[in-house]
Amino acid sequence: MADIILGIESSCDDTSAAVIRDGWLLSNVIASQDVHKAYGGVVPELASRAHEQNIVPVVSEALSRAGVSASELTAIAFTRGPGLLGSLLVGTSFAKALGLALDIPIVMVNHLHGHILASFVKEPGVPVRQPQFPYLCLLVSGGNSQIVRVDAPLQFTILGQTIDDAVGEAFDKCSKMMGLGYPGGPVIDRLAKLGDATRFKFAKPHIPGLDYSFSGIKTSLLYFVRDEIAKDPDFLEKNKEDICASFQKTLIDILMDKLVKAAKQTGIREIAIGGGVSANSGLRARIQEEGRRRGWNTYLPAFKFTTDNAAMIAIAGYYSYLAGERASLDVAPVSRMADF
Ligand code: KG4
């Protein structure tokens, strides 16, 4: 019999539900929350309320697009964390209630494992291309920047991670401070394509090993812009494309330096990326370019699987389900990775 998994994702500001059958994606529905745009960042209380409104229609739509009735589901996978507690509570409670009503198991998923396994979602009509184990995943999102060694679907080792801000945070905070909009990554990515990446230089951090730091470069950009604006109030407006291109290139250089080091240290040439920042066009081009130069096989997720989505939660939940993992009804969501 086929294993049909409903995935539910509600860790931040996207309510998403997806259905997979034996690893093949049947549907993936995402309701984004525009309400946060006016505030320049996600407002947790508004996010929880929007999840509450969205969750029933989003799950119904996912089942209907998949052509699957609730009674055919084998298990429900949900994001337990990390993320916003109030948001996670909506998805977690919904998964528990539906699991109880249908008398089927529920499986909890670490959001980051979802991003790491996003390459394993198989789509009808799309050629299957998945990393071989072991592979390295550069996981880059709004909350995390990590290099993870993946030895099996449920076997991960963090080789390096940020000691302060995540790279997505650097994109978002700098964009906000420059008045360019939120979320910052897509805005800076778009402007960077129009600019000269060699025009401005920003200091790179010197962190030992495979760890990252993005707080210094963020501050260095903000001081630089502030000082230049003091001399010429129109500096930012006149140079925003070059600033974005130079800033983005520095962030990519920082990410790539450690990824190359990790590949050399481990001898692993299967390289994947995941997380919201893996949508960045500069990073995607650079990984492919380094891959060609260094003999890596590179795996870039389709754009729709870079930001938060339930397809990746469903696939991670599918592997956990196959491994016999089940969540009990008293499981609580967790906001921090450390509490998992
Ligand atoms: O994975 P994600 O949706 O949320 C977390 O789980 O953190 O990632 C969101 C992050 C934001 O920081 C956003 O600015 C960034 O991904 N992002 C990008 C791009 N698209 C989204 N960063 C750089 N370039 C992009 N094109």
Short mmCIF file of C-alpha atoms and ligand atoms in Angstrom, two decimals:
data_model
loop_
_atom_site.label_atom_id
_atom_site.label_comp_id
_atom_site.label_asym_id
_atom_site.label_seq_id
_atom_site.Cartn_x
_atom_site.Cartn_y
_atom_site.Cartn_z
CA MET A 1 0.00 0.00 0.00
CA ALA A 2 1.16 3.52 -0.77
CA ASP A 3 2.26 5.80 2.06
CA ILE A 4 0.42 9.11 1.74
CA ILE A 5 1.76 11.86 3.97
CA LEU A 6 0.17 15.23 4.67
CA GLY A 7 2.84 17.82 5.57
CA ILE A 8 2.03 20.97 7.55
CA GLU A 9 4.37 23.96 7.86
CA SER A 10 3.60 26.99 10.05
CA SER A 11 6.93 28.03 11.57
CA CYS A 12 7.00 31.65 10.44
CA ASP A 13 4.73 33.64 8.11
CA ASP A 14 3.72 31.06 5.49
CA THR A 15 0.91 28.58 6.10
CA SER A 16 1.58 25.58 3.90
CA ALA A 17 0.22 22.06 3.40
CA ALA A 18 1.46 19.41 0.98
CA VAL A 19 0.60 15.82 0.11
CA ILE A 20 3.17 13.25 -1.03
CA ARG A 21 2.62 9.65 -2.07
CA ASP A 22 5.69 7.42 -1.62
CA GLY A 23 7.91 10.50 -1.92
CA TRP A 24 6.14 11.91 -5.00
CA LEU A 25 4.61 15.35 -4.62
CA LEU A 26 0.87 15.51 -5.31
CA SER A 27 0.23 19.04 -4.06
CA ASN A 28 1.94 21.91 -2.26
CA VAL A 29 -0.21 24.87 -1.21
CA ILE A 30 1.28 28.00 0.36
CA ALA A 31 -0.64 30.96 1.79
CA SER A 32 1.75 33.87 2.35
CA GLN A 33 0.90 36.60 4.83
CA ASP A 34 1.04 40.09 3.35
CA VAL A 35 0.00 41.65 6.65
CA HIS A 36 3.67 41.93 7.76
CA LYS A 37 4.86 44.07 4.83
CA ALA A 38 3.66 47.28 6.49
CA TYR A 39 5.86 46.56 9.54
CA GLY A 40 9.11 45.68 7.74
CA GLY A 41 9.31 42.31 9.47
CA VAL A 42 7.18 39.44 10.74
CA VAL A 43 4.90 40.38 13.67
CA PRO A 44 4.53 37.12 15.65
CA GLU A 45 1.02 37.73 16.99
CA LEU A 46 -0.30 38.66 13.53
CA ALA A 47 1.40 35.58 12.07
CA SER A 48 -0.33 33.23 14.56
CA ARG A 49 -3.72 34.78 13.84
CA ALA A 50 -3.23 34.48 10.08
CA HIS A 51 -2.17 30.83 10.47
CA GLU A 52 -5.38 30.17 12.39
CA GLN A 53 -7.43 31.64 9.56
CA ASN A 54 -5.45 29.90 6.82
CA ILE A 55 -4.82 26.41 8.13
CA VAL A 56 -8.20 24.78 7.37
CA PRO A 57 -8.57 26.16 3.82
CA VAL A 58 -4.90 25.47 3.01
CA VAL A 59 -5.08 21.83 4.15
CA SER A 60 -8.42 21.33 2.34
CA GLU A 61 -6.96 22.79 -0.83
CA ALA A 62 -3.85 20.58 -0.60
CA LEU A 63 -6.00 17.44 -0.24
CA SER A 64 -8.30 18.48 -3.05
CA ARG A 65 -5.46 19.34 -5.47
CA ALA A 66 -3.83 15.99 -4.63
CA GLY A 67 -7.11 14.18 -5.29
CA VAL A 68 -6.78 12.50 -1.91
CA SER A 69 -9.41 12.29 0.81
CA ALA A 70 -8.43 12.70 4.47
CA SER A 71 -9.39 9.06 5.15
CA GLU A 72 -6.67 7.91 2.69
CA LEU A 73 -3.83 9.59 4.62
CA THR A 74 -1.20 7.34 6.21
CA ALA A 75 0.33 9.94 8.55
CA ILE A 76 0.61 13.67 9.20
CA ALA A 77 4.00 15.38 9.39
CA PHE A 78 4.22 18.79 11.06
CA THR A 79 6.94 21.32 11.81
CA ARG A 80 7.68 21.21 15.53
CA GLY A 81 10.31 23.99 15.37
CA PRO A 82 12.46 26.02 15.35
CA GLY A 83 10.34 29.08 14.61
CA LEU A 84 7.77 31.39 16.16
CA LEU A 85 6.07 29.62 19.03
CA GLY A 86 2.57 30.95 18.42
CA SER A 87 2.78 30.07 14.72
CA LEU A 88 4.13 26.59 15.41
CA LEU A 89 1.37 26.02 17.93
CA VAL A 90 -1.27 26.38 15.20
CA GLY A 91 0.28 23.74 12.91
CA THR A 92 1.15 21.41 15.77
CA SER A 93 -2.33 21.57 17.32
CA PHE A 94 -3.97 21.11 13.94
CA ALA A 95 -1.82 18.04 13.17
CA LYS A 96 -2.62 16.51 16.55
CA ALA A 97 -6.36 17.11 16.22
CA LEU A 98 -6.51 15.73 12.68
CA GLY A 99 -4.34 12.74 13.59
CA LEU A 100 -6.61 11.99 16.53
CA ALA A 101 -9.78 12.38 14.46
CA LEU A 102 -8.46 10.14 11.67
CA ASP A 103 -6.72 7.75 14.07
CA ILE A 104 -3.42 7.96 12.17
CA PRO A 105 0.13 8.65 13.41
CA ILE A 106 1.66 12.10 13.56
CA VAL A 107 5.36 12.70 12.93
CA MET A 108 7.28 15.78 14.03
CA VAL A 109 9.82 17.43 11.76
CA ASN A 110 12.68 19.81 12.49
CA HIS A 111 12.17 22.70 10.06
CA LEU A 112 15.87 22.75 9.19
CA HIS A 113 15.85 19.05 8.31
CA GLY A 114 13.04 19.90 5.92
CA HIS A 115 15.24 22.46 4.14
CA ILE A 116 18.14 19.98 4.06
CA LEU A 117 15.98 17.23 2.50
CA ALA A 118 14.12 19.51 0.06
CA SER A 119 16.17 18.01 -2.83
CA PHE A 120 14.47 14.65 -2.21
CA VAL A 121 10.95 15.79 -3.11
CA LYS A 122 10.14 14.00 -6.38
CA GLU A 123 7.81 15.75 -8.78
CA PRO A 124 5.84 14.06 -11.54
CA GLY A 125 7.19 15.20 -14.92
CA VAL A 126 10.46 16.55 -13.46
CA PRO A 127 13.65 14.45 -13.91
CA VAL A 128 14.73 12.98 -10.56
CA ARG A 129 18.17 14.25 -9.51
CA GLN A 130 19.12 13.77 -5.88
CA PRO A 131 22.41 14.02 -3.98
CA GLN A 132 24.24 10.82 -3.12
CA PHE A 133 25.13 10.24 0.53
CA PRO A 134 27.22 11.60 2.10
CA TYR A 135 26.65 15.13 0.87
CA LEU A 136 27.18 18.62 2.23
CA CYS A 137 24.26 21.02 2.50
CA LEU A 138 24.79 24.75 2.78
CA LEU A 139 21.71 25.69 4.75
CA VAL A 140 21.09 29.41 4.49
CA SER A 141 17.90 31.03 5.74
CA GLY A 142 16.59 33.94 7.78
CA GLY A 143 17.44 32.19 11.03
CA ASN A 144 20.35 29.91 10.18
CA SER A 145 23.59 29.62 8.26
CA GLN A 146 25.09 26.17 8.54
CA ILE A 147 27.21 23.64 6.71
CA VAL A 148 25.67 20.25 7.38
CA ARG A 149 27.07 16.83 6.53
CA VAL A 150 24.23 14.48 5.60
CA ASP A 151 25.09 10.76 5.80
CA ALA A 152 21.54 9.40 5.48
CA PRO A 153 18.04 10.93 5.35
CA LEU A 154 17.92 11.18 9.14
CA GLN A 155 21.63 11.43 9.92
CA PHE A 156 23.03 14.96 10.04
CA THR A 157 26.18 16.53 11.50
CA ILE A 158 26.58 20.30 11.72
CA LEU A 159 30.15 21.03 10.61
CA GLY A 160 29.90 24.81 10.98
CA GLN A 161 27.34 27.47 11.75
CA THR A 162 26.95 31.15 12.40
CA ILE A 163 28.07 32.42 15.75
CA ASP A 164 25.81 35.49 15.51
CA ASP A 165 23.46 36.65 12.71
CA ALA A 166 22.25 34.41 9.90
CA VAL A 167 23.05 35.45 6.32
CA GLY A 168 19.33 36.03 5.61
CA GLU A 169 19.24 38.36 8.61
CA ALA A 170 22.15 40.34 7.13
CA PHE A 171 20.17 40.72 3.88
CA ASP A 172 16.97 41.66 5.72
CA LYS A 173 18.43 44.06 8.30
CA CYS A 174 20.63 45.90 5.80
CA SER A 175 17.78 46.26 3.32
CA LYS A 176 15.53 47.60 6.05
CA MET A 177 18.15 50.10 7.28
CA MET A 178 18.73 51.31 3.71
CA GLY A 179 14.97 51.70 3.27
CA LEU A 180 14.88 49.18 0.41
CA GLY A 181 12.08 46.99 1.72
CA TYR A 182 11.32 43.65 3.36
CA PRO A 183 12.20 40.84 2.96
CA GLY A 184 15.62 42.15 2.01
CA GLY A 185 17.05 39.14 0.17
CA PRO A 186 14.92 39.35 -2.98
CA VAL A 187 15.25 43.19 -3.13
CA ILE A 188 19.04 43.16 -2.79
CA ASP A 189 19.25 40.24 -5.26
CA ARG A 190 17.28 42.25 -7.85
CA LEU A 191 19.28 45.47 -7.39
CA ALA A 192 22.59 43.58 -7.31
CA LYS A 193 21.99 42.34 -10.86
CA LEU A 194 22.13 45.97 -12.03
CA GLY A 195 25.26 46.96 -10.12
CA ASP A 196 29.06 46.69 -10.11
CA ALA A 197 30.08 44.16 -7.44
CA THR A 198 33.72 45.32 -7.43
CA ARG A 199 33.00 48.97 -6.64
CA PHE A 200 32.86 48.84 -2.82
CA LYS A 201 34.83 46.63 -0.42
CA PHE A 202 33.48 45.38 2.89
CA ALA A 203 35.67 43.71 5.50
CA LYS A 204 35.23 39.95 5.80
CA PRO A 205 35.24 38.21 9.21
CA HIS A 206 38.11 35.98 10.32
CA ILE A 207 36.42 33.16 12.16
CA PRO A 208 38.36 29.93 12.72
CA GLY A 209 37.14 26.55 11.46
CA LEU A 210 33.91 26.24 9.51
CA ASP A 211 31.81 28.69 11.52
CA TYR A 212 30.34 31.87 10.10
CA SER A 213 29.74 35.39 11.35
CA PHE A 214 27.56 37.98 9.60
CA SER A 215 27.14 40.61 12.26
CA GLY A 216 30.38 42.50 11.44
CA ILE A 217 29.70 42.92 7.73
CA LYS A 218 26.19 44.12 8.49
CA THR A 219 27.57 46.81 10.80
CA SER A 220 30.33 47.71 8.35
CA LEU A 221 27.78 48.29 5.56
CA LEU A 222 25.54 50.38 7.78
CA TYR A 223 28.39 52.62 9.02
CA PHE A 224 29.70 53.01 5.48
CA VAL A 225 26.30 54.10 4.14
CA ARG A 226 25.72 56.42 7.10
CA ASP A 227 29.14 58.13 6.64
CA GLU A 228 28.65 58.56 2.89
CA ILE A 229 25.14 59.97 3.34
CA ALA A 230 26.58 62.54 5.77
CA LYS A 231 28.75 63.79 2.87
CA ASP A 232 26.14 63.45 0.12
CA PRO A 233 22.48 62.94 1.08
CA ASP A 234 21.76 61.35 -2.31
CA PHE A 235 24.60 58.82 -2.03
CA LEU A 236 22.34 55.85 -1.37
CA GLU A 237 19.85 56.64 -4.09
CA LYS A 238 22.63 57.19 -6.67
CA ASN A 239 24.61 54.07 -5.73
CA LYS A 240 22.16 51.52 -4.42
CA GLU A 241 22.75 49.01 -7.23
CA ASP A 242 26.55 49.03 -6.70
CA ILE A 243 26.15 48.88 -2.92
CA CYS A 244 23.81 45.89 -3.18
CA ALA A 245 26.03 44.11 -5.72
CA SER A 246 29.18 44.63 -3.61
CA PHE A 247 27.43 43.67 -0.37
CA GLN A 248 25.86 40.55 -1.87
CA LYS A 249 29.17 39.47 -3.40
CA THR A 250 30.89 39.78 -0.01
CA LEU A 251 28.17 37.64 1.64
CA ILE A 252 28.55 35.01 -1.08
CA ASP A 253 32.35 35.05 -0.75
CA ILE A 254 32.02 34.45 3.00
CA LEU A 255 29.60 31.54 2.44
CA MET A 256 31.70 29.98 -0.31
CA ASP A 257 35.07 30.23 1.49
CA LYS A 258 33.84 27.93 4.27
CA LEU A 259 31.92 25.63 1.95
CA VAL A 260 35.04 25.08 -0.16
CA LYS A 261 37.02 24.45 3.04
CA ALA A 262 34.40 21.92 4.24
CA ALA A 263 34.46 20.11 0.89
CA LYS A 264 38.27 19.91 1.02
CA GLN A 265 38.33 18.72 4.63
CA THR A 266 35.71 16.01 4.13
CA GLY A 267 36.58 15.06 0.55
CA ILE A 268 32.83 15.26 -0.23
CA ARG A 269 31.92 16.50 -3.70
CA GLU A 270 28.15 16.19 -3.53
CA ILE A 271 27.03 19.71 -2.63
CA ALA A 272 23.46 20.89 -2.05
CA ILE A 273 21.99 24.16 -0.84
CA GLY A 274 18.74 24.89 0.93
CA GLY A 275 16.81 27.58 2.81
CA GLY A 276 15.39 30.94 1.75
CA VAL A 277 18.74 32.44 0.76
CA SER A 278 19.34 29.54 -1.66
CA ALA A 279 16.93 31.45 -3.94
CA ASN A 280 19.65 34.08 -4.39
CA SER A 281 20.65 34.22 -8.05
CA GLY A 282 24.25 35.24 -7.29
CA LEU A 283 24.72 32.36 -4.84
CA ARG A 284 23.15 29.84 -7.22
CA ALA A 285 25.41 30.94 -10.09
CA ARG A 286 28.49 30.90 -7.88
CA ILE A 287 27.83 27.38 -6.50
CA GLN A 288 27.46 26.08 -10.04
CA GLU A 289 30.60 27.86 -11.16
CA GLU A 290 32.65 26.51 -8.21
CA GLY A 291 31.12 23.10 -8.87
CA ARG A 292 32.35 23.09 -12.46
CA ARG A 293 35.80 24.23 -11.38
CA ARG A 294 36.15 21.79 -8.48
CA GLY A 295 34.40 18.73 -9.89
CA TRP A 296 31.42 18.92 -7.50
CA ASN A 297 27.97 17.62 -8.30
CA THR A 298 25.73 20.50 -7.23
CA TYR A 299 22.05 20.37 -6.31
CA LEU A 300 19.97 23.54 -6.25
CA PRO A 301 16.37 23.30 -5.07
CA ALA A 302 13.61 24.56 -7.37
CA PHE A 303 12.67 28.13 -6.33
CA LYS A 304 9.37 27.03 -4.83
CA PHE A 305 11.26 24.74 -2.42
CA THR A 306 13.75 27.38 -1.25
CA THR A 307 11.43 29.32 1.05
CA ASP A 308 9.15 27.77 3.64
CA ASN A 309 6.92 25.07 2.19
CA ALA A 310 5.20 21.94 3.42
CA ALA A 311 6.56 19.69 0.64
CA MET A 312 9.92 19.58 2.40
CA ILE A 313 8.20 18.89 5.73
CA ALA A 314 6.21 16.06 4.16
CA ILE A 315 9.34 14.45 2.66
CA ALA A 316 11.31 14.74 5.91
CA GLY A 317 8.25 13.36 7.75
CA TYR A 318 8.02 10.51 5.25
CA TYR A 319 11.58 9.39 6.05
CA SER A 320 10.87 9.66 9.79
CA TYR A 321 7.67 7.68 9.34
CA LEU A 322 9.54 4.93 7.45
CA ALA A 323 12.10 4.86 10.28
CA GLY A 324 9.27 4.20 12.74
CA GLU A 325 9.30 7.59 14.43
CA ARG A 326 5.97 8.73 15.89
CA ALA A 327 5.10 11.82 17.93
CA SER A 328 2.92 11.57 21.01
CA LEU A 329 -0.09 13.81 21.50
CA ASP A 330 1.60 15.73 24.31
CA VAL A 331 4.48 16.93 22.12
CA ALA A 332 4.93 20.71 22.35
CA PRO A 333 6.41 23.00 19.69
CA VAL A 334 9.86 24.49 20.32
CA SER A 335 11.07 27.90 19.22
CA ARG A 336 14.81 27.24 19.42
CA MET A 337 16.95 24.59 17.77
CA ALA A 338 18.65 23.95 21.11
CA ASP A 339 15.33 22.82 22.63
CA PHE A 340 14.65 20.17 20.01
O1 KG4 B 1 14.00 29.78 4.79
P1 KG4 B 1 13.24 31.04 4.93
O2 KG4 B 1 11.99 31.22 4.15
O3 KG4 B 1 12.86 31.36 6.40
C1 KG4 B 1 13.51 30.89 7.48
O4 KG4 B 1 13.21 29.74 7.84
O5 KG4 B 1 14.37 31.64 7.99
O6 KG4 B 1 14.26 32.21 4.56
C2 KG4 B 1 13.89 33.54 4.57
C3 KG4 B 1 15.13 34.33 4.20
C4 KG4 B 1 14.94 35.83 4.38
O7 KG4 B 1 16.03 36.31 5.12
C5 KG4 B 1 14.96 36.34 2.94
O8 KG4 B 1 15.47 37.65 2.83
C6 KG4 B 1 15.87 35.33 2.28
O9 KG4 B 1 15.48 34.10 2.84
N1 KG4 B 1 15.74 35.32 0.82
C7 KG4 B 1 16.73 35.67 -0.01
C8 KG4 B 1 16.21 35.60 -1.33
N2 KG4 B 1 14.92 35.18 -1.25
C9 KG4 B 1 14.65 35.01 0.08
N3 KG4 B 1 17.99 36.06 0.25
C10 KG4 B 1 18.76 36.38 -0.79
N4 KG4 B 1 18.33 36.36 -2.07
C11 KG4 B 1 17.09 35.97 -2.38
N5 KG4 B 1 16.68 35.95 -3.65
#
